[in-house]
């Protein structure tokens, strides 16, 4: 409450209970805290004009990493469950009765019956004694056609094959204390079976409400396909990344992010529609993915935990960043291009200046495949690792800056290194014609007896392009690259019925076995196969 003169009749605020309070009616609302996150941090705040501001907290709830004015996250998802019966099966070892003495813990989602059934095995008599918690049970199952005599006649007169116990919700223990078994003379040896059923809770579709206006991911704690540097941070993400958000249909949204290309971070921004967007920059790292309403104002933050603010980025993707010394004192402020715009020194007159700390890159490696081979001749590039060794690059800015320099080396030189050092392997280009309306597998068996290897190639139906009656003219072939080697045989089979295999027609040979594609025997680099048969002339 604001007033020019002191008030003698002011009534201070009093909390009457968890839901009621008393307050001087001349007081005006200044700020209202609408929601909190799981760490107890304010997630949504409204000022006295009713403008809402959403906050997202990071670093295990220690620091606010996003502040969005004119936005609020209200989406909630409450888990829902359904009680249903489940059965746990326990094998009973006939050859080692002592191995059956075990206990099994289980959880019942609600009070109800636990049903225990001794199924035994066909041709066997089984006896089991045990406890469910502290309640004893004795069960017998007679499935042998032989007359076993005692004690089996005594078991059969005293017990049955099942027992039922009523238990409360919670944890329980099923224990087998002893077992006995015998089999009829004509039966093979099989394990027996005992099982018990109880109530369990199955997860079903959650109950949802509300919508969200804001999303932010800085990849500092997710470690999802991480790179060893980020946009003014420790980590970024390499590879596809999808954002899903239940947004307000009455508002329009944008998504923006940073991508590291051509040796620098580039700002990307476009409309976010239908509550979903997929980012795929290939081998280039992405960072600071943000979604927010078009009419909102966003600021995101990075931190050096326990030291201070590391960076602040506005809604235009422009960032100001900060550096600190070993005593956590601010030493420089940098603009979006990492140019120093302010600098601070801390030393006494005539005191020697401490040398700047130097950071060195960590080792990184990536596999590259040679891409200069002649595919028209059946050549395919092999793969090789390109390694940037540790301490090749240094930086006085940060560890991440040194790692970033190593990554630039990797991107600039890795493919060239593979083209210069990896081999081109030689293959046969097999054109496979599949006029059938189903998917097939083309298989090749190779190797020595006792160590046969089978290679599989998926062959979808060929696209029909004409109607001349000649398969080779009427369909487009599927091309597969088959390594040069000696193959014992080749077959084709529908993918939904592997046993219905057949031999394809092969242009180079009338036989589907002893196919020698080694260069000494087969100087060409192409062959043709037809599924369903074709009258090749030999």
C-alpha positions as a Python dict, from the first residue, in 0.01 Angstrom:
ca = {
    (1, 'X'): (0, 0, 0),
    (2, 'X'): (137, 342, -98),
    (3, 'X'): (35, 646, 106),
    (4, 'X'): (170, 1000, 159),
    (5, 'X'): (120, 1009, 536),
    (6, 'X'): (145, 744, 808),
    (7, 'X'): (-174, 556, 888),
    (8, 'X'): (-271, 493, 1247),
    (9, 'X'): (-545, 246, 1154),
    (10, 'X'): (-342, 22, 922),
    (11, 'X'): (-431, -347, 947),
    (12, 'X'): (-136, -574, 876),
    (13, 'X'): (-169, -887, 666),
    (14, 'X'): (-270, -1201, 855),
    (15, 'X'): (-278, -1559, 731),
    (16, 'X'): (-588, -1716, 888),
    (17, 'X'): (-538, -2068, 750),
    (18, 'X'): (-398, -2239, 442),
    (19, 'X'): (-666, -2089, 219),
    (20, 'X'): (-781, -1765, 389),
    (21, 'X'): (-620, -1436, 491),
    (22, 'X'): (-714, -1085, 605),
    (23, 'X'): (-567, -771, 447),
    (24, 'X'): (-623, -398, 467),
    (25, 'X'): (-864, -315, 184),
    (26, 'X'): (-654, -16, 83),
    (27, 'X'): (-368, -245, -24),
    (28, 'X'): (-312, -296, -398),
    (29, 'X'): (-187, -610, -562),
    (30, 'X'): (177, -571, -671),
    (31, 'X'): (272, -923, -780),
    (32, 'X'): (98, -1260, -785),
    (33, 'X'): (287, -1591, -798),
    (34, 'X'): (67, -1825, -999),
    (35, 'X'): (266, -2149, -1031),
    (36, 'X'): (580, -2315, -899),
    (37, 'X'): (805, -2584, -1044),
    (38, 'X'): (906, -2909, -874),
    (39, 'X'): (1200, -2732, -703),
    (40, 'X'): (972, -2468, -548),
    (41, 'X'): (1081, -2194, -790),
    (42, 'X'): (818, -1953, -925),
    (43, 'X'): (723, -2064, -1276),
    (44, 'X'): (454, -1808, -1362),
    (45, 'X'): (414, -1457, -1219),
    (46, 'X'): (156, -1184, -1290),
    (47, 'X'): (229, -816, -1221),
    (48, 'X'): (-25, -556, -1106),
    (49, 'X'): (-122, -484, -1469),
    (50, 'X'): (-203, -852, -1520),
    (51, 'X'): (93, -916, -1752),
    (52, 'X'): (214, -1273, -1704),
    (53, 'X'): (579, -1377, -1710),
    (54, 'X'): (691, -1738, -1741),
    (55, 'X'): (1017, -1865, -1593),
    (56, 'X'): (1205, -2186, -1668),
    (57, 'X'): (1470, -2296, -1420),
    (58, 'X'): (1777, -2507, -1492),
    (59, 'X'): (2093, -2644, -1335),
    (60, 'X'): (1883, -2863, -1102),
    (61, 'X'): (1655, -2573, -1018),
    (62, 'X'): (1932, -2336, -906),
    (63, 'X'): (1911, -2068, -1176),
    (64, 'X'): (1644, -1920, -1407),
    (65, 'X'): (1743, -2005, -1765),
    (66, 'X'): (1448, -1847, -1948),
    (67, 'X'): (1225, -1545, -1880),
    (68, 'X'): (933, -1484, -2118),
    (69, 'X'): (711, -1178, -2076),
    (70, 'X'): (349, -1215, -2195),
    (71, 'X'): (348, -1594, -2169),
    (72, 'X'): (240, -1866, -1928),
    (73, 'X'): (286, -2242, -1913),
    (74, 'X'): (-24, -2415, -1777),
    (75, 'X'): (-8, -2759, -1937),
    (76, 'X'): (-42, -3042, -1686),
    (77, 'X'): (-32, -3416, -1740),
    (78, 'X'): (-162, -3633, -1457),
    (79, 'X'): (-76, -4005, -1481),
    (80, 'X'): (-373, -4241, -1496),
    (81, 'X'): (-381, -4612, -1417),
    (82, 'X'): (-612, -4910, -1447),
    (83, 'X'): (-613, -5212, -1216),
    (84, 'X'): (-594, -5545, -1395),
    (85, 'X'): (-496, -5902, -1318),
    (86, 'X'): (-148, -6026, -1400),
    (87, 'X'): (12, -6368, -1364),
    (88, 'X'): (368, -6456, -1270),
    (89, 'X'): (493, -6796, -1391),
    (90, 'X'): (760, -6993, -1208),
    (91, 'X'): (943, -7291, -1361),
    (92, 'X'): (986, -7596, -1139),
    (93, 'X'): (1310, -7781, -1211),
    (94, 'X'): (1254, -8158, -1218),
    (95, 'X'): (1625, -8239, -1239),
    (96, 'X'): (1718, -8023, -938),
    (97, 'X'): (1435, -8002, -682),
    (98, 'X'): (1647, -7802, -436),
    (99, 'X'): (1682, -7523, -697),
    (100, 'X'): (1306, -7463, -669),
    (101, 'X'): (1334, -7329, -312),
    (102, 'X'): (1309, -6955, -376),
    (103, 'X'): (1113, -6643, -278),
    (104, 'X'): (950, -6394, -514),
    (105, 'X'): (846, -6041, -414),
    (106, 'X'): (551, -5875, -588),
    (107, 'X'): (328, -5572, -547),
    (108, 'X'): (-52, -5571, -550),
    (109, 'X'): (-212, -5244, -654),
    (110, 'X'): (-526, -5305, -450),
    (111, 'X'): (-665, -5550, -197),
    (112, 'X'): (-795, -5873, -345),
    (113, 'X'): (-733, -6242, -409),
    (114, 'X'): (-397, -6395, -493),
    (115, 'X'): (-464, -6720, -678),
    (116, 'X'): (-191, -6986, -676),
    (117, 'X'): (-216, -7270, -930),
    (118, 'X'): (15, -7571, -957),
    (119, 'X'): (-9, -7676, -1323),
    (120, 'X'): (277, -7926, -1305),
    (121, 'X'): (347, -8096, -1639),
    (122, 'X'): (185, -8365, -1852),
    (123, 'X'): (306, -8709, -1743),
    (124, 'X'): (431, -8582, -1404),
    (125, 'X'): (315, -8566, -1043),
    (126, 'X'): (419, -8251, -860),
    (127, 'X'): (392, -8150, -492),
    (128, 'X'): (479, -7798, -368),
    (129, 'X'): (468, -7652, -17),
    (130, 'X'): (524, -7285, 57),
    (131, 'X'): (407, -6959, 211),
    (132, 'X'): (232, -6648, 86),
    (133, 'X'): (363, -6400, 341),
    (134, 'X'): (298, -6599, 662),
    (135, 'X'): (15, -6815, 525),
    (136, 'X'): (105, -7176, 439),
    (137, 'X'): (-10, -7367, 131),
    (138, 'X'): (36, -7725, 9),
    (139, 'X'): (-49, -7812, -351),
    (140, 'X'): (-47, -8130, -555),
    (141, 'X'): (-99, -8193, -926),
    (142, 'X'): (-139, -8554, -1050),
    (143, 'X'): (-83, -8575, -1428),
    (144, 'X'): (96, -8911, -1447),
    (145, 'X'): (-90, -9213, -1583),
    (146, 'X'): (122, -9449, -1365),
    (147, 'X'): (13, -9553, -1018),
    (148, 'X'): (283, -9398, -799),
    (149, 'X'): (151, -9511, -459),
    (150, 'X'): (253, -9328, -146),
    (151, 'X'): (317, -9049, -67),
    (152, 'X'): (127, -8939, -378),
    (153, 'X'): (-202, -9098, -272),
    (154, 'X'): (-166, -8919, 64),
    (155, 'X'): (-95, -8587, -113),
    (156, 'X'): (-396, -8634, -339),
    (157, 'X'): (-627, -8709, -46),
    (158, 'X'): (-508, -8408, 157),
    (159, 'X'): (-449, -8128, -98),
    (160, 'X'): (-568, -7973, -424),
    (161, 'X'): (-386, -7805, -713),
    (162, 'X'): (-478, -7444, -621),
    (163, 'X'): (-510, -7205, -328),
    (164, 'X'): (-653, -6854, -291),
    (165, 'X'): (-555, -6591, -33),
    (166, 'X'): (-702, -6246, 27),
    (167, 'X'): (-430, -5984, 74),
    (168, 'X'): (-413, -5609, 126),
    (169, 'X'): (-260, -5368, -125),
    (170, 'X'): (117, -5347, -106),
    (171, 'X'): (424, -5568, -117),
    (172, 'X'): (404, -5944, -60),
    (173, 'X'): (630, -6247, -77),
    (174, 'X'): (558, -6578, -248),
    (175, 'X'): (792, -6850, -118),
    (176, 'X'): (849, -7211, -223),
    (177, 'X'): (979, -7411, 75),
    (178, 'X'): (998, -7763, -72),
    (179, 'X'): (904, -7962, -384),
    (180, 'X'): (862, -8325, -479),
    (181, 'X'): (807, -8474, -824),
    (182, 'X'): (802, -8797, -1021),
    (183, 'X'): (727, -8885, -1384),
    (184, 'X'): (560, -9170, -1561),
    (185, 'X'): (787, -9423, -1728),
    (186, 'X'): (714, -9309, -2084),
    (187, 'X'): (754, -8933, -2026),
    (188, 'X'): (1055, -8723, -2123),
    (189, 'X'): (1203, -8484, -1868),
    (190, 'X'): (1020, -8149, -1855),
    (191, 'X'): (1010, -7861, -1612),
    (192, 'X'): (692, -7812, -1413),
    (193, 'X'): (493, -7494, -1372),
    (194, 'X'): (341, -7304, -1082),
    (195, 'X'): (194, -6959, -1120),
    (196, 'X'): (13, -6698, -914),
    (197, 'X'): (-209, -6409, -1021),
    (198, 'X'): (-277, -6079, -848),
    (199, 'X'): (-389, -5720, -907),
    (200, 'X'): (-144, -5484, -1075),
    (201, 'X'): (-165, -5128, -1200),
    (202, 'X'): (-129, -5059, -1573),
    (203, 'X'): (-48, -4714, -1702),
    (204, 'X'): (-309, -4568, -1940),
    (205, 'X'): (-341, -4235, -2121),
    (206, 'X'): (-278, -3946, -1880),
    (207, 'X'): (-533, -3679, -1798),
    (208, 'X'): (-418, -3353, -1955),
    (209, 'X'): (-523, -2991, -1920),
    (210, 'X'): (-399, -2644, -2012),
    (211, 'X'): (-144, -2535, -2274),
    (212, 'X'): (217, -2419, -2282),
    (213, 'X'): (357, -2100, -2433),
    (214, 'X'): (726, -2160, -2372),
    (215, 'X'): (990, -2426, -2440),
    (216, 'X'): (1366, -2401, -2389),
    (217, 'X'): (1646, -2658, -2420),
    (218, 'X'): (2015, -2573, -2374),
    (219, 'X'): (2141, -2936, -2371),
    (220, 'X'): (2346, -2872, -2057),
    (221, 'X'): (2194, -3162, -1863),
    (222, 'X'): (2029, -3383, -2128),
    (223, 'X'): (2358, -3510, -2285),
    (224, 'X'): (2164, -3603, -2598),
    (225, 'X'): (2422, -3679, -2873),
    (226, 'X'): (2641, -3407, -2719),
    (227, 'X'): (2923, -3207, -2872),
    (228, 'X'): (3201, -3097, -2636),
    (229, 'X'): (3112, -2728, -2678),
    (230, 'X'): (2798, -2520, -2708),
    (231, 'X'): (2664, -2175, -2776),
    (232, 'X'): (2825, -1994, -2479),
    (233, 'X'): (2790, -2325, -2294),
    (234, 'X'): (2946, -2666, -2233),
    (235, 'X'): (2732, -2881, -2464),
    (236, 'X'): (2527, -2879, -2781),
    (237, 'X'): (2339, -3145, -2977),
    (238, 'X'): (2437, -3316, -3303),
    (239, 'X'): (2165, -3483, -3509),
    (240, 'X'): (1786, -3463, -3543),
    (241, 'X'): (1592, -3299, -3261),
    (242, 'X'): (1212, -3275, -3232),
    (243, 'X'): (1013, -3029, -3021),
    (244, 'X'): (654, -3110, -2923),
    (245, 'X'): (444, -2860, -2730),
    (246, 'X'): (74, -2837, -2649),
    (247, 'X'): (29, -2474, -2752),
    (248, 'X'): (-263, -2232, -2732),
    (249, 'X'): (-452, -2248, -3067),
    (250, 'X'): (-539, -1878, -3034),
    (251, 'X'): (-173, -1767, -3040),
    (252, 'X'): (105, -1780, -3299),
    (253, 'X'): (451, -1908, -3211),
    (254, 'X'): (808, -1910, -3338),
    (255, 'X'): (1098, -2149, -3286),
    (256, 'X'): (1458, -2034, -3292),
    (257, 'X'): (1794, -2196, -3229),
    (258, 'X'): (2167, -2160, -3291),
    (259, 'X'): (2358, -2384, -3537),
    (260, 'X'): (2737, -2406, -3568),
    (261, 'X'): (2827, -2379, -3939),
    (262, 'X'): (3126, -2242, -4129),
    (263, 'X'): (3322, -2197, -3808),
    (264, 'X'): (3064, -1982, -3628),
    (265, 'X'): (2724, -1992, -3460),
    (266, 'X'): (2434, -1885, -3683),
    (267, 'X'): (2089, -1781, -3559),
    (268, 'X'): (1788, -1959, -3717),
    (269, 'X'): (1421, -1867, -3670),
    (270, 'X'): (1089, -1971, -3828),
    (271, 'X'): (721, -2026, -3744),
    (272, 'X'): (631, -2304, -3502),
    (273, 'X'): (300, -2456, -3619),
    (274, 'X'): (77, -2742, -3508),
    (275, 'X'): (270, -2785, -3184),
    (276, 'X'): (559, -2975, -3342),
    (277, 'X'): (882, -2905, -3527),
    (278, 'X'): (1184, -3115, -3624),
    (279, 'X'): (1533, -2967, -3650),
    (280, 'X'): (1791, -3157, -3853),
    (281, 'X'): (2115, -2976, -3933),
    (282, 'X'): (2302, -3301, -4004),
    (283, 'X'): (2654, -3301, -3864),
    (284, 'X'): (2632, -2940, -3749),
    (285, 'X'): (2568, -2890, -3373),
    (286, 'X'): (2256, -2706, -3259),
    (287, 'X'): (2196, -2530, -2927),
    (288, 'X'): (1957, -2300, -2742),
    (289, 'X'): (1630, -2426, -2891),
    (290, 'X'): (1344, -2193, -2794),
    (291, 'X'): (970, -2178, -2864),
    (292, 'X'): (761, -1877, -2757),
    (293, 'X'): (467, -1663, -2875),
    (294, 'X'): (530, -1408, -3148),
    (295, 'X'): (398, -1127, -2927),
    (296, 'X'): (613, -1227, -2628),
    (297, 'X'): (958, -1111, -2522),
    (298, 'X'): (1212, -1382, -2431),
    (299, 'X'): (1551, -1371, -2261),
    (300, 'X'): (1751, -1687, -2194),
    (301, 'X'): (2050, -1724, -1965),
    (302, 'X'): (2354, -1944, -1918),
    (303, 'X'): (2560, -1971, -1600),
    (304, 'X'): (2889, -2075, -1453),
    (305, 'X'): (2739, -2258, -1153),
    (306, 'X'): (2842, -2103, -820),
    (307, 'X'): (3029, -1827, -1007),
    (308, 'X'): (2793, -1606, -1206),
    (309, 'X'): (2601, -1529, -1521),
    (310, 'X'): (2769, -1666, -1834),
    (311, 'X'): (2543, -1528, -2109),
    (312, 'X'): (2213, -1355, -2179),
    (313, 'X'): (2033, -1391, -2516),
    (314, 'X'): (1737, -1177, -2625),
    (315, 'X'): (1449, -1257, -2864),
    (316, 'X'): (1661, -1158, -3166),
    (317, 'X'): (1922, -1421, -3081),
    (318, 'X'): (2175, -1153, -2981),
    (319, 'X'): (2394, -1258, -2689),
    (320, 'X'): (2609, -1079, -2434),
    (321, 'X'): (2854, -1304, -2248),
    (322, 'X'): (3076, -1272, -1941),
    (323, 'X'): (3412, -1404, -1819),
    (324, 'X'): (3542, -1435, -1464),
    (325, 'X'): (3880, -1483, -1299),
    (326, 'X'): (3983, -1751, -1050),
    (327, 'X'): (3829, -1547, -768),
    (328, 'X'): (3489, -1535, -949),
    (329, 'X'): (3534, -1168, -1033),
    (330, 'X'): (3401, -1033, -1362),
    (331, 'X'): (3692, -962, -1600),
    (332, 'X'): (3526, -900, -1936),
    (333, 'X'): (3196, -851, -2116),
    (334, 'X'): (3170, -965, -2479),
    (335, 'X'): (2923, -892, -2755),
    (336, 'X'): (2749, -1136, -2987),
    (337, 'X'): (3067, -1186, -3195),
    (338, 'X'): (3283, -1248, -2885),
    (339, 'X'): (3443, -904, -2909),
    (340, 'X'): (3539, -760, -2569),
    (341, 'X'): (3333, -447, -2502),
    (342, 'X'): (3422, -405, -2133),
    (343, 'X'): (3722, -523, -1936),
    (344, 'X'): (3804, -518, -1565),
    (345, 'X'): (4144, -556, -1396),
    (346, 'X'): (4199, -637, -1028),
    (347, 'X'): (4552, -566, -897),
    (348, 'X'): (4745, -317, -685),
    (349, 'X'): (4995, -65, -816),
    (350, 'X'): (5326, -231, -909),
    (351, 'X'): (5167, -577, -868),
    (352, 'X'): (5261, -819, -1145),
    (353, 'X'): (4973, -928, -1364),
    (354, 'X'): (4889, -1297, -1354),
    (355, 'X'): (4932, -1468, -1693),
    (356, 'X'): (4612, -1566, -1871),
    (357, 'X'): (4498, -1923, -1823),
    (358, 'X'): (4534, -2135, -2137),
    (359, 'X'): (4281, -2406, -2225),
    (360, 'X'): (4353, -2700, -2458),
    (361, 'X'): (4111, -2905, -2666),
    (362, 'X'): (4003, -3257, -2577),
    (363, 'X'): (4059, -3537, -2829),
    (364, 'X'): (3770, -3587, -3071),
    (365, 'X'): (3720, -3839, -3350),
    (366, 'X'): (3462, -3911, -3615),
    (367, 'X'): (3424, -4177, -3884),
    (368, 'X'): (3419, -4055, -4244),
    (369, 'X'): (3346, -4257, -4560),
    (370, 'X'): (3534, -4199, -4881),
    (371, 'X'): (3302, -4036, -5137),
    (372, 'X'): (3529, -4022, -5444),
    (373, 'X'): (3484, -4385, -5553),
    (374, 'X'): (3318, -4460, -5887),
    (375, 'X'): (2980, -4608, -5799),
    (376, 'X'): (2909, -4674, -6168),
    (377, 'X'): (3187, -4934, -6159),
    (378, 'X'): (3063, -5094, -5840),
    (379, 'X'): (3308, -4910, -5616),
    (380, 'X'): (3204, -4809, -5266),
    (381, 'X'): (3411, -4606, -5025),
    (382, 'X'): (3534, -4760, -4701),
    (383, 'X'): (3528, -4575, -4369),
    (384, 'X'): (3815, -4443, -4160),
    (385, 'X'): (3846, -4244, -3836),
    (386, 'X'): (3979, -3889, -3840),
    (387, 'X'): (4126, -3792, -3503),
    (388, 'X'): (4201, -3445, -3370),
    (389, 'X'): (4447, -3516, -3087),
    (390, 'X'): (4422, -3355, -2746),
    (391, 'X'): (4609, -3026, -2695),
    (392, 'X'): (4635, -2952, -3067),
    (393, 'X'): (4441, -2626, -3017),
    (394, 'X'): (4444, -2374, -2734),
    (395, 'X'): (4230, -2084, -2617),
    (396, 'X'): (4251, -1815, -2353),
    (397, 'X'): (3871, -1782, -2352),
    (398, 'X'): (3740, -2121, -2238),
    (399, 'X'): (3764, -2499, -2266),
    (400, 'X'): (3465, -2492, -2500),
    (401, 'X'): (3639, -2246, -2731),
    (402, 'X'): (3941, -2479, -2759),
    (403, 'X'): (3708, -2777, -2828),
    (404, 'X'): (3526, -2567, -3087),
    (405, 'X'): (3852, -2510, -3276),
    (406, 'X'): (3913, -2885, -3279),
    (407, 'X'): (3563, -2940, -3416),
    (408, 'X'): (3627, -2691, -3697),
    (409, 'X'): (3938, -2895, -3787),
    (410, 'X'): (3727, -3213, -3786),
    (411, 'X'): (3464, -3067, -4018),
    (412, 'X'): (3714, -2901, -4252),
    (413, 'X'): (3955, -3192, -4291),
    (414, 'X'): (3781, -3519, -4199),
    (415, 'X'): (3623, -3590, -4537),
    (416, 'X'): (3939, -3500, -4727),
    (417, 'X'): (4138, -3733, -4501),
    (418, 'X'): (3895, -4019, -4579),
    (419, 'X'): (3917, -3951, -4953),
    (420, 'X'): (4296, -3965, -4936),
    (421, 'X'): (4343, -4262, -4701),
    (422, 'X'): (4034, -4488, -4714),
    (423, 'X'): (4011, -4756, -4984),
    (424, 'X'): (3749, -4809, -5255),
    (425, 'X'): (3613, -5161, -5225),
    (426, 'X'): (3499, -5344, -5538),
    (427, 'X'): (3141, -5468, -5574),
    (428, 'X'): (2910, -5616, -5831),
    (429, 'X'): (2612, -5393, -5912),
    (430, 'X'): (2322, -5639, -5920),
    (431, 'X'): (2004, -5512, -6086),
    (432, 'X'): (1718, -5708, -5928),
    (433, 'X'): (1381, -5716, -6107),
    (434, 'X'): (1090, -5792, -5872),
    (435, 'X'): (763, -5801, -6073),
    (436, 'X'): (580, -5952, -5773),
    (437, 'X'): (356, -5736, -5553),
    (438, 'X'): (540, -5819, -5230),
    (439, 'X'): (872, -5758, -5060),
    (440, 'X'): (1149, -6016, -5098),
    (441, 'X'): (1484, -6096, -4943),
    (442, 'X'): (1777, -6171, -5172),
    (443, 'X'): (2030, -6385, -4981),
    (444, 'X'): (2387, -6496, -5051),
    (445, 'X'): (2563, -6774, -4856),
    (446, 'X'): (2942, -6766, -4834),
    (447, 'X'): (3226, -6892, -4615),
    (448, 'X'): (3369, -7231, -4522),
    (449, 'X'): (3170, -7530, -4402),
    (450, 'X'): (3082, -7488, -4038),
    (451, 'X'): (3113, -7110, -4059),
    (452, 'X'): (2863, -7005, -4325),
    (453, 'X'): (2764, -6638, -4344),
    (454, 'X'): (2439, -6519, -4504),
    (455, 'X'): (2406, -6168, -4648),
    (456, 'X'): (2051, -6026, -4677),
    (457, 'X'): (1929, -5758, -4918),
    (458, 'X'): (1574, -5619, -4902),
    (459, 'X'): (1406, -5612, -5243),
    (460, 'X'): (1077, -5417, -5263),
    (461, 'X'): (841, -5453, -5562),
    (462, 'X'): (983, -5294, -5879),
    (463, 'X'): (802, -4993, -6028),
    (464, 'X'): (621, -5080, -6350),
    (465, 'X'): (705, -4843, -6638),
    (466, 'X'): (573, -5022, -6950),
    (467, 'X'): (353, -5310, -7064),
    (468, 'X'): (547, -5495, -7335),
    (469, 'X'): (542, -5837, -7172),
    (470, 'X'): (920, -5830, -7116),
    (471, 'X'): (1011, -5800, -6748),
    (472, 'X'): (1340, -5626, -6826),
    (473, 'X'): (1157, -5355, -7021),
    (474, 'X'): (844, -5329, -6810),
    (475, 'X'): (1004, -5270, -6467),
    (476, 'X'): (1270, -5055, -6303),
    (477, 'X'): (1527, -5271, -6122),
    (478, 'X'): (1638, -5236, -5761),
    (479, 'X'): (2016, -5202, -5753),
    (480, 'X'): (2221, -5361, -5475),
    (481, 'X'): (2597, -5363, -5428),
    (482, 'X'): (2728, -5716, -5369),
    (483, 'X'): (3093, -5757, -5253),
    (484, 'X'): (3323, -5950, -5484),
    (485, 'X'): (3370, -6299, -5340),
    (486, 'X'): (3281, -6665, -5401),
    (487, 'X'): (2918, -6741, -5308),
    (488, 'X'): (2804, -7093, -5235),
    (489, 'X'): (2445, -7016, -5343),
    (490, 'X'): (2183, -6742, -5370),
    (491, 'X'): (1808, -6748, -5304),
    (492, 'X'): (1504, -6523, -5289),
    (493, 'X'): (1212, -6552, -5047),
    (494, 'X'): (909, -6341, -4954),
    (495, 'X'): (983, -6137, -4642),
    (496, 'X'): (668, -6270, -4473),
    (497, 'X'): (757, -6636, -4547),
    (498, 'X'): (1130, -6708, -4530),
    (499, 'X'): (1077, -7078, -4595),
    (500, 'X'): (915, -7024, -4935),
    (501, 'X'): (1250, -6962, -5101),
    (502, 'X'): (1329, -7006, -5469),
    (503, 'X'): (1619, -6952, -5706),
    (504, 'X'): (1630, -6629, -5907),
    (505, 'X'): (1717, -6624, -6277),
    (506, 'X'): (2071, -6488, -6318),
    (507, 'X'): (2198, -6332, -6639),
    (508, 'X'): (2563, -6437, -6592),
    (509, 'X'): (2502, -6804, -6507),
    (510, 'X'): (2224, -7065, -6539),
    (511, 'X'): (2299, -7184, -6187),
    (512, 'X'): (2217, -7023, -5853),
    (513, 'X'): (2517, -7183, -5679),
    (514, 'X'): (2897, -7163, -5696),
    (515, 'X'): (2881, -6800, -5809),
    (516, 'X'): (3235, -6665, -5827),
    (517, 'X'): (3239, -6284, -5840),
    (518, 'X'): (3612, -6254, -5764),
    (519, 'X'): (3791, -6029, -6015),
    (520, 'X'): (4000, -6321, -6146),
    (521, 'X'): (3684, -6500, -6264),
    (522, 'X'): (3436, -6217, -6322),
    (523, 'X'): (3592, -5912, -6484),
    (524, 'X'): (3264, -5725, -6527),
    (525, 'X'): (3101, -5519, -6253),
    (526, 'X'): (2729, -5573, -6324),
    (527, 'X'): (2480, -5861, -6319),
    (528, 'X'): (2102, -5900, -6351),
    (529, 'X'): (1865, -6110, -6138),
    (530, 'X'): (1492, -6170, -6199),
    (531, 'X'): (1255, -6296, -5932),
    (532, 'X'): (998, -6537, -6072),
    (533, 'X'): (1211, -6655, -6364),
    (534, 'X'): (1337, -6518, -6696),
    (535, 'X'): (1460, -6698, -7014),
    (536, 'X'): (1817, -6567, -7027),
    (537, 'X'): (2022, -6702, -7320),
    (538, 'X'): (2353, -6864, -7221),
}
